[in-house]
Coordinates of C-alpha atoms in Angstrom, one line a residue:
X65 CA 108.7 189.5 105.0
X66 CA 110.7 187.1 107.6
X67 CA 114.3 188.0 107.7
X68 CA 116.8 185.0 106.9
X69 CA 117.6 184.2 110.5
X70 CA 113.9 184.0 111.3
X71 CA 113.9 181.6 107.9
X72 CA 116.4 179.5 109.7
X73 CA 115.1 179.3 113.1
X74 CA 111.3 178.2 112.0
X75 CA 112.9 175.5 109.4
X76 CA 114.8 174.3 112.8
X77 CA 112.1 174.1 114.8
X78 CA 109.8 172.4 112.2
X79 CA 112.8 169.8 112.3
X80 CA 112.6 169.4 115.7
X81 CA 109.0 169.2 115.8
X82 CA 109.2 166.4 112.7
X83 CA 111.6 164.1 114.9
X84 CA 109.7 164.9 118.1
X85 CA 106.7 163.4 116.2
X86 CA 108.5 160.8 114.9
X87 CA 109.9 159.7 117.9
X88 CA 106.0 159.8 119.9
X89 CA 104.9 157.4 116.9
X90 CA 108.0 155.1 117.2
X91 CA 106.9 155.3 120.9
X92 CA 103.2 154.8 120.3
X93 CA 104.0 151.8 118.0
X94 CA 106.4 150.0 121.0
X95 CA 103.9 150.7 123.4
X96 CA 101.2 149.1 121.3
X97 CA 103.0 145.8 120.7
X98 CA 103.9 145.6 124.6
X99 CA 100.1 146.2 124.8
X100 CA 99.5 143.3 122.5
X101 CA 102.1 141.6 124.1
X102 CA 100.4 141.6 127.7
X103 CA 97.2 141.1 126.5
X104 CA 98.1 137.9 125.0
X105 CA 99.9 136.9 127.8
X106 CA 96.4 137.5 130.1
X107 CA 94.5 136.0 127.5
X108 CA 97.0 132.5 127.7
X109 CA 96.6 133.0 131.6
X110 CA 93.6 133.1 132.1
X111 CA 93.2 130.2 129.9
X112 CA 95.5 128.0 131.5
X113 CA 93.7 128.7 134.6
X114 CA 90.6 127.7 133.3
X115 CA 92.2 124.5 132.5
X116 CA 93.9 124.3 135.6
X117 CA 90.5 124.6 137.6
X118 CA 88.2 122.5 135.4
X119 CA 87.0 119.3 136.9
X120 CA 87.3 116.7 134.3
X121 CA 84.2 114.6 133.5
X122 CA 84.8 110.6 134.0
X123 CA 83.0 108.4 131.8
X124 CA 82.2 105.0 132.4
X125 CA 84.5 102.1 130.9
X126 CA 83.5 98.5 131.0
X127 CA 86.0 95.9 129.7
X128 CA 85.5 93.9 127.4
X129 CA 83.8 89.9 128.4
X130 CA 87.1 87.8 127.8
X131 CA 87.0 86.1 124.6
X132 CA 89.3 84.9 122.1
X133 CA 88.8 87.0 118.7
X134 CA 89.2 85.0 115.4
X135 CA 92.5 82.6 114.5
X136 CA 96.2 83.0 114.3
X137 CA 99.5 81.2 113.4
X138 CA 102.6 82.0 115.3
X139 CA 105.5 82.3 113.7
X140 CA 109.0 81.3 115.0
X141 CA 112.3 82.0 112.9
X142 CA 115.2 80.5 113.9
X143 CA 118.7 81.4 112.1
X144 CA 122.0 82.3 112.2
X145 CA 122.7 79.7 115.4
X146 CA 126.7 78.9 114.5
X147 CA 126.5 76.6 116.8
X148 CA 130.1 75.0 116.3
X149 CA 131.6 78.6 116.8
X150 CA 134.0 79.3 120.0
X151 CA 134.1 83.2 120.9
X152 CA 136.3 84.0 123.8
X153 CA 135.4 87.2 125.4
X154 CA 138.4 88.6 124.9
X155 CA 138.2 88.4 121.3
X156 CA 135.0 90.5 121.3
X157 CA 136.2 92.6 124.1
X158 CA 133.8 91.0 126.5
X159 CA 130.7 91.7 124.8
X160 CA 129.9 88.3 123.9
X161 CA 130.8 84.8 124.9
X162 CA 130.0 81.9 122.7
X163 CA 130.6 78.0 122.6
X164 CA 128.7 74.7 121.7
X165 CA 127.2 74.7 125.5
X166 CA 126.4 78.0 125.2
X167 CA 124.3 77.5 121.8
X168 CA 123.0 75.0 123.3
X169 CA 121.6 76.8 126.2
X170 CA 120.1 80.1 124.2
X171 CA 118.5 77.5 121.5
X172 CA 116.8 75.9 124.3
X173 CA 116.1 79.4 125.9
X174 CA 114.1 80.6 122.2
X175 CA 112.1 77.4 121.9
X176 CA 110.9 78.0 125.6
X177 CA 110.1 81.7 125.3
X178 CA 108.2 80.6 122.3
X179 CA 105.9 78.3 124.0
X180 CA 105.4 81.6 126.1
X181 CA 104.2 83.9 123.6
X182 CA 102.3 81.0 122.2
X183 CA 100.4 80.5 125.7
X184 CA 100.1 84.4 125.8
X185 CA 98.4 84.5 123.0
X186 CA 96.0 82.0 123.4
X187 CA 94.4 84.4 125.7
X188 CA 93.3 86.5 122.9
X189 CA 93.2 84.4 120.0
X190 CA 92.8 80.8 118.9
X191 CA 96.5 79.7 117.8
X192 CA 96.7 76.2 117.1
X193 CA 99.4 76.7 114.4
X194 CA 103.1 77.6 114.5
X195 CA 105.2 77.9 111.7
X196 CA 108.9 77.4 112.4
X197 CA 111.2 78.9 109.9
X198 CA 114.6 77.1 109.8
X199 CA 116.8 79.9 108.4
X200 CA 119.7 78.6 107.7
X201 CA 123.4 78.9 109.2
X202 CA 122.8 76.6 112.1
X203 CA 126.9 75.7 112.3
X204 CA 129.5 77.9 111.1
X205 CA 132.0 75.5 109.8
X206 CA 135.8 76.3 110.2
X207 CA 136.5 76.9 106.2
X208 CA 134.2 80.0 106.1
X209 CA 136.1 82.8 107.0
X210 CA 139.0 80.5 109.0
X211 CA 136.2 80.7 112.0
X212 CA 137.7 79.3 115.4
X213 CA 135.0 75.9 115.5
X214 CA 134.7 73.4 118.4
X215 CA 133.8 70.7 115.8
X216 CA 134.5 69.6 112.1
X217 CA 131.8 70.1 110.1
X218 CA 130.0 66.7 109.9
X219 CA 129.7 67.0 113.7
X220 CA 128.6 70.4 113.9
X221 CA 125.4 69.0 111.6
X222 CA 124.8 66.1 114.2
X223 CA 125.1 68.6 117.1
X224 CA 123.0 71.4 115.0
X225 CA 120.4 68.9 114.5
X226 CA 120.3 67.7 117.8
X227 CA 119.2 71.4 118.7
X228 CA 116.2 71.6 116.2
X229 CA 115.0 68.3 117.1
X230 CA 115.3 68.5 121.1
X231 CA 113.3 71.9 120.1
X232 CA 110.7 71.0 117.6
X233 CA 110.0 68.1 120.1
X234 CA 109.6 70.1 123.1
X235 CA 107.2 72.0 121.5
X236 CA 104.9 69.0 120.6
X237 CA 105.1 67.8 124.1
X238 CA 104.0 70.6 125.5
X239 CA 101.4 71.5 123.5
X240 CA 99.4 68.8 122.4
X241 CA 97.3 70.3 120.4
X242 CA 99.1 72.4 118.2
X243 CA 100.2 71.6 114.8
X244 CA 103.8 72.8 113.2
X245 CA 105.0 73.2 109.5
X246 CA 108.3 73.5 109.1
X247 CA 109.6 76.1 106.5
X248 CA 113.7 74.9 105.4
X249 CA 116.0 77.8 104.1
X250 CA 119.8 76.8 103.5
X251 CA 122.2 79.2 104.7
X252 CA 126.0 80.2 103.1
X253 CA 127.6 78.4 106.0
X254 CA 126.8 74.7 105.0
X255 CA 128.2 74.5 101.9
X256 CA 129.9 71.4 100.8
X257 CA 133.0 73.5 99.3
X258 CA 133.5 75.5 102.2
X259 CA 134.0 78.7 99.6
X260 CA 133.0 82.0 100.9
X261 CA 132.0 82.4 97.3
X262 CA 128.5 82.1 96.7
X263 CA 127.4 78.6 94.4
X264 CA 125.2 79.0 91.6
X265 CA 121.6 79.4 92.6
X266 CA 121.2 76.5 90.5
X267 CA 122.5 73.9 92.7
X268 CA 122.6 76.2 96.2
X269 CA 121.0 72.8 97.6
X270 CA 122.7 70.3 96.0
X271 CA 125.8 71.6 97.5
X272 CA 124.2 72.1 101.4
X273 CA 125.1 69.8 104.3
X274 CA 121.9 71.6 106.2
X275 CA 119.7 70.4 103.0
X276 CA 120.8 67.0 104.0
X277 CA 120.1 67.7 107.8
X278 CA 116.8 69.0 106.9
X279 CA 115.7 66.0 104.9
X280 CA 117.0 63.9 108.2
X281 CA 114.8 65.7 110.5
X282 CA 111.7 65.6 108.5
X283 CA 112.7 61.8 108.0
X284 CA 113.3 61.6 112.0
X285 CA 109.5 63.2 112.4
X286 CA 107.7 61.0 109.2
X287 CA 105.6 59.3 111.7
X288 CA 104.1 62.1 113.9
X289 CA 101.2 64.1 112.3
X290 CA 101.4 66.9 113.9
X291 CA 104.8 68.3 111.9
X292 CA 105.2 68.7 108.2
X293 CA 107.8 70.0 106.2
X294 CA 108.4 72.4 103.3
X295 CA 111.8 71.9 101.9
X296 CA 111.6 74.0 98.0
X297 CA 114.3 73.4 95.8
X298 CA 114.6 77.2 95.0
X299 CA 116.2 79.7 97.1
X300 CA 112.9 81.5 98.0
X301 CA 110.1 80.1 99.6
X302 CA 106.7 81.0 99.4
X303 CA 103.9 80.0 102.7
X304 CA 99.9 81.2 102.2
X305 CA 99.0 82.0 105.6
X306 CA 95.3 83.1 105.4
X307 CA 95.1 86.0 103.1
X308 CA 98.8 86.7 103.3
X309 CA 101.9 85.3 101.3
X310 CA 105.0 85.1 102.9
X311 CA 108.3 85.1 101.2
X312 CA 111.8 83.0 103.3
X313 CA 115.2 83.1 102.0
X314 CA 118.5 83.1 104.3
X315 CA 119.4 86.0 102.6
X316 CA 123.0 85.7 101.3
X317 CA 122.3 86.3 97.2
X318 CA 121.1 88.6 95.5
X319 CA 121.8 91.6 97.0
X320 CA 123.9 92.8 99.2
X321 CA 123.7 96.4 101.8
X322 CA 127.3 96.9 102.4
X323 CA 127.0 98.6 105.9
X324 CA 125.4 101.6 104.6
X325 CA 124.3 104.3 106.6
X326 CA 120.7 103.2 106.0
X327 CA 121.2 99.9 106.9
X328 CA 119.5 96.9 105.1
X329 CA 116.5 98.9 104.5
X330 CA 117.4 100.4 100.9
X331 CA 118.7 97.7 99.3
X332 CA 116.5 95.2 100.4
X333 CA 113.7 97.3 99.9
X334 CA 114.9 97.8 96.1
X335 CA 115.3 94.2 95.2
X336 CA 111.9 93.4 97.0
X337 CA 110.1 96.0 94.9
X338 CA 111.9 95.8 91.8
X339 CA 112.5 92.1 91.6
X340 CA 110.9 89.8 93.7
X341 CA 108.0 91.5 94.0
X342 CA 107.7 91.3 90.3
X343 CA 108.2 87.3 90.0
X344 CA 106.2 86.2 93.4
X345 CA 104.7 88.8 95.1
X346 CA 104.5 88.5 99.0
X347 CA 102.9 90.6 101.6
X348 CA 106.4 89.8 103.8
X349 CA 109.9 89.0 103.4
X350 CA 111.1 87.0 106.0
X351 CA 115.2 86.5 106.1
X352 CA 118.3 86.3 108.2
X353 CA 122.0 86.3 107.5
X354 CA 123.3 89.7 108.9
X355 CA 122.3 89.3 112.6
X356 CA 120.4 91.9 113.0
X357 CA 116.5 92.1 114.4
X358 CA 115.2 94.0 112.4
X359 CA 111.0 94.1 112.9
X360 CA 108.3 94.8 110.4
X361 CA 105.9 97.5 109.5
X362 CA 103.2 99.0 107.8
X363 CA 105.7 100.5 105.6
X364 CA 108.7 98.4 105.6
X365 CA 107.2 94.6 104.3
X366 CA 110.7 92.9 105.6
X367 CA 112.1 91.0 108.5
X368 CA 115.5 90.4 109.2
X369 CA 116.1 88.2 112.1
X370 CA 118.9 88.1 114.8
X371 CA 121.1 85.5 115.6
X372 CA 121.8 83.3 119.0
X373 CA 125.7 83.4 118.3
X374 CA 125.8 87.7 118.9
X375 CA 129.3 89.4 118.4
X376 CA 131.9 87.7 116.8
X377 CA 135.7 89.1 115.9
X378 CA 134.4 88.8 111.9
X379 CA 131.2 90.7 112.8
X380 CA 133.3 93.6 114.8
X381 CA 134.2 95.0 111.3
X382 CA 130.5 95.9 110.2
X383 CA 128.5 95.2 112.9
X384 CA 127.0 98.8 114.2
X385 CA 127.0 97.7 118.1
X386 CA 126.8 94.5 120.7
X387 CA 122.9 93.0 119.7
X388 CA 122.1 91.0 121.9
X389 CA 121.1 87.3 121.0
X390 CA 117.6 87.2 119.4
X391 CA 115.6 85.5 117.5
X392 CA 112.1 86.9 115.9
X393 CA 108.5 85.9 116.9
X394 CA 104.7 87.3 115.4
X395 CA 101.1 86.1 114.2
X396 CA 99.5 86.1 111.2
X397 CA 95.7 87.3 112.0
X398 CA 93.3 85.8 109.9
X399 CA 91.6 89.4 110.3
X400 CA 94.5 91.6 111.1
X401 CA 97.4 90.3 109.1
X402 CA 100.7 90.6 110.6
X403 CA 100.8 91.4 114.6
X404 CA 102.6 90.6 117.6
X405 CA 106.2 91.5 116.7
X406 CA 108.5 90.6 119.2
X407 CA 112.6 89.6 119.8
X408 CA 112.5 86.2 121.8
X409 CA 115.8 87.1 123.7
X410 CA 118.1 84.2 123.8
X411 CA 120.2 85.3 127.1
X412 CA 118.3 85.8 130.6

C-alpha cells in the first residue's frame, strides 16, 4: 500500500502531467489556426498571381451605324428669374451678385445653352419639340419680403417679359423647324396685393400681374404657328407627352418642407402620393419656388428647378449652401420616358 507522501507526489505529478497536456493542445490548436492562416494566405497568393499573369482575351466591338433612334421633346423650365432684384455682393458675402443686367445676361445664357442640348440631341434622336415651362417668379417685386428692386413692379413685368420673348424668339430663329408649347405657371411674387400671404387658390390668377404678362406674350406670338400656349386656370397643370403625364405648379401652396434635414423630398413626396397623385395622376412633377436643382429619378417622380437670381440675404437663412444659377433641361422618349437630365448653368 503507497504511503501518504507517495499519495501526494503521484497526484502532483498527474497535475503536472494534466496541464502539460493541456498546454501541448492549447499549442496544437494555435499552431493549427496559424496553419490555416498561411494556407489561406498561399491559397489568395497564388490566386492573385494567376490574375496578375493572365492575358486578358479582347473581343471585337463595332459601333453602332449612326442613326437617330425614335422621337423626343425637350423640355426647358424656366423659374424663379427675380429679375427686378439688386444683390450686392456684400450682402451675400460675395457669393452672388445680382441686378437687372445681370438677369438679363444668365436668361440669355439658359436660352442659348438650350439650343445646345437641343442640337446635341438631335444627334441621337429626332427632337422637333420643346416644351418651355414658364414657372413663375420672373420679378420679385419690392413688397414681398421688403426685397431691394431696381424697378416698380409694372416695369419689372415689361422688363420680365422682354426676357421671355427676346428668348422664346431666339429659339424660333434658330431653329426653324422646331415647334414650342408654352406651359404658364404663376409664381407667389406677382401678386397684385403684394401680401406674402398666400391668395385663395380660387382666384391665384385673378390676382397675378405674370397671368396678365403671359396672356401678352401669347397675344405678342398669335400669328406665328410655330408657338402655342397652355395658360390653365388652376394651380396645376397637366401636359401628355407621349405616354407620359406631366404635372407644373410653381410650387408655393400646398405644402410646405420647412428646411428639413431631408430636404424637399419627404414632404413633397407625401402630398404627391397622397394627394395629387390621387386627383390627377402624373408620371412627373415638375416645380420651382425654393431654388434648388433638384433632378429626377427612378424613384423620386419630382423636379424642383433652380433659379437664375442664386443667393440672396432672404435666402441666407434657409438656404443649405451658394447654388449656383441653374435652370433644368431633359427629354421625354417616346420609348424611354424621361432622359437627359441636366442643370443648364446660367453663369460661364
Amino acid at each position: 500500500m503507497a504511503t501518504k507522501p507517495n499519495v501526494k507526489a503521484e497526484a502532483r505529478l498527474e497535475s503536472q502531467l494534466r496541464a502539460k497536456s493541456n498546454a501541448l493542445k492549447s499549442t496544437d490548436k494555435k499552431y493549427k489556426v496559424i496553419q490555416d492562416e498561411l494556407e489561406r494566405a498561399n491559397s489568395a497568393l497564388h490566386e492573385a498571381l494567376q490574375v496578375m499573369s493572365y492575358v486578358p482575351t479582347i473581343y471585337e466591338m463595332k459601333p453602332s451605324p449612326t442613326a437617330k433612334n425614335g422621337q423626343a421633346t425637350a423640355f426647358l423650365l424656366l423659374s424663379d428669374v427675380h429679375c427686378d432684384e439688386l444683390i450686392p455682393k456684400h450682402k451675400v458675402n460675395g457669393l452672388n451678385e445680382h441686378n437687372p443686367d445681370i438677369s438679363k445676361r444668365r436668361v440669355a445664357t439658359i436660352f442659348d445653352r438650350a439650343l445646345r442640348f437641343i442640337r446635341v440631341d438631335r444627334q441621337e434622336t429626332n427632337v422637333d419639340n420643346l416644351v418651355v415651362w414658364l414657372g413663375g417668379d420672373f420679378f420679385t417685386s419690392s413688397t414681398m419680403h421688403d426685397a431691394s428692386c431696381a424697378f416698380p413692379p409694372i416695369v419689372a413685368v415689361m422688363f420680365a417679359q422682354d426676357l421671355i420673348v427676346s428668348g422664346l424668339t431666339f429659339l424660333l430663329h434658330n431653329e426653324p423647324k422646331l415647334t414650342i408649347h408654352v406651359v404658364c405657371s404663376v409664381g407667389n411674387h406677382s401678386r397684385l396685393s403684394g401680401s406674402a400671404k398666400p391668395v385663395n387658390q380660387s382666384s391665384e390668377q385673378e390676382h397675378s400681374l405674370e397671368w396678365m404678362m403671359y396672356h401678352a406674350i401669347r397675344s405678342h406670338f398669335s400669328k406665328e404657328k410655330r408657338i402655342t400656349f397652355q395658360l390653365d386656370n388652376s394651380y396645376h397643370s397637366y401636359l401628355k407627352c407621349y405616354n407620359k403625364t406631366i404635372r407644373f405648379s410653381h410650387g408655393h401652396l400646398g405644402w410646405r418642407y420647412n428646411d428639413g434635414m431631408g430636404g424637399v423630398h419627404g414632404s413633397l413626396w407625401k402630398i404627391i402620393s397622397q394627394k395629387w397623385n390621387m386627383q390627377v395622376f402624373a408620371h412627373l412633377t415638375v416645380q420651382g419656388h425654393y431654388h434648388s436643382y433638384t433632378p429626377a429619378s427612378l424613384g423620386r417622380p419630382y423636379l424642383v428647378n433652380g433659379s437664375t437670381v442664386g443667393l440672396s440675404p432672404y435666402s441666407l437663412s434657409f438656404s443649405t449652401g451658394a447654388e449656383p444659377p441653374a435652370q433644368a433641361y431633359f427629354l421625354v422618349h417616346s420609348k424611354y420616358g424621361i432622359v437627359g437630365q441636366r442643370p443648364l448653368f446660367a453663369e460661364s
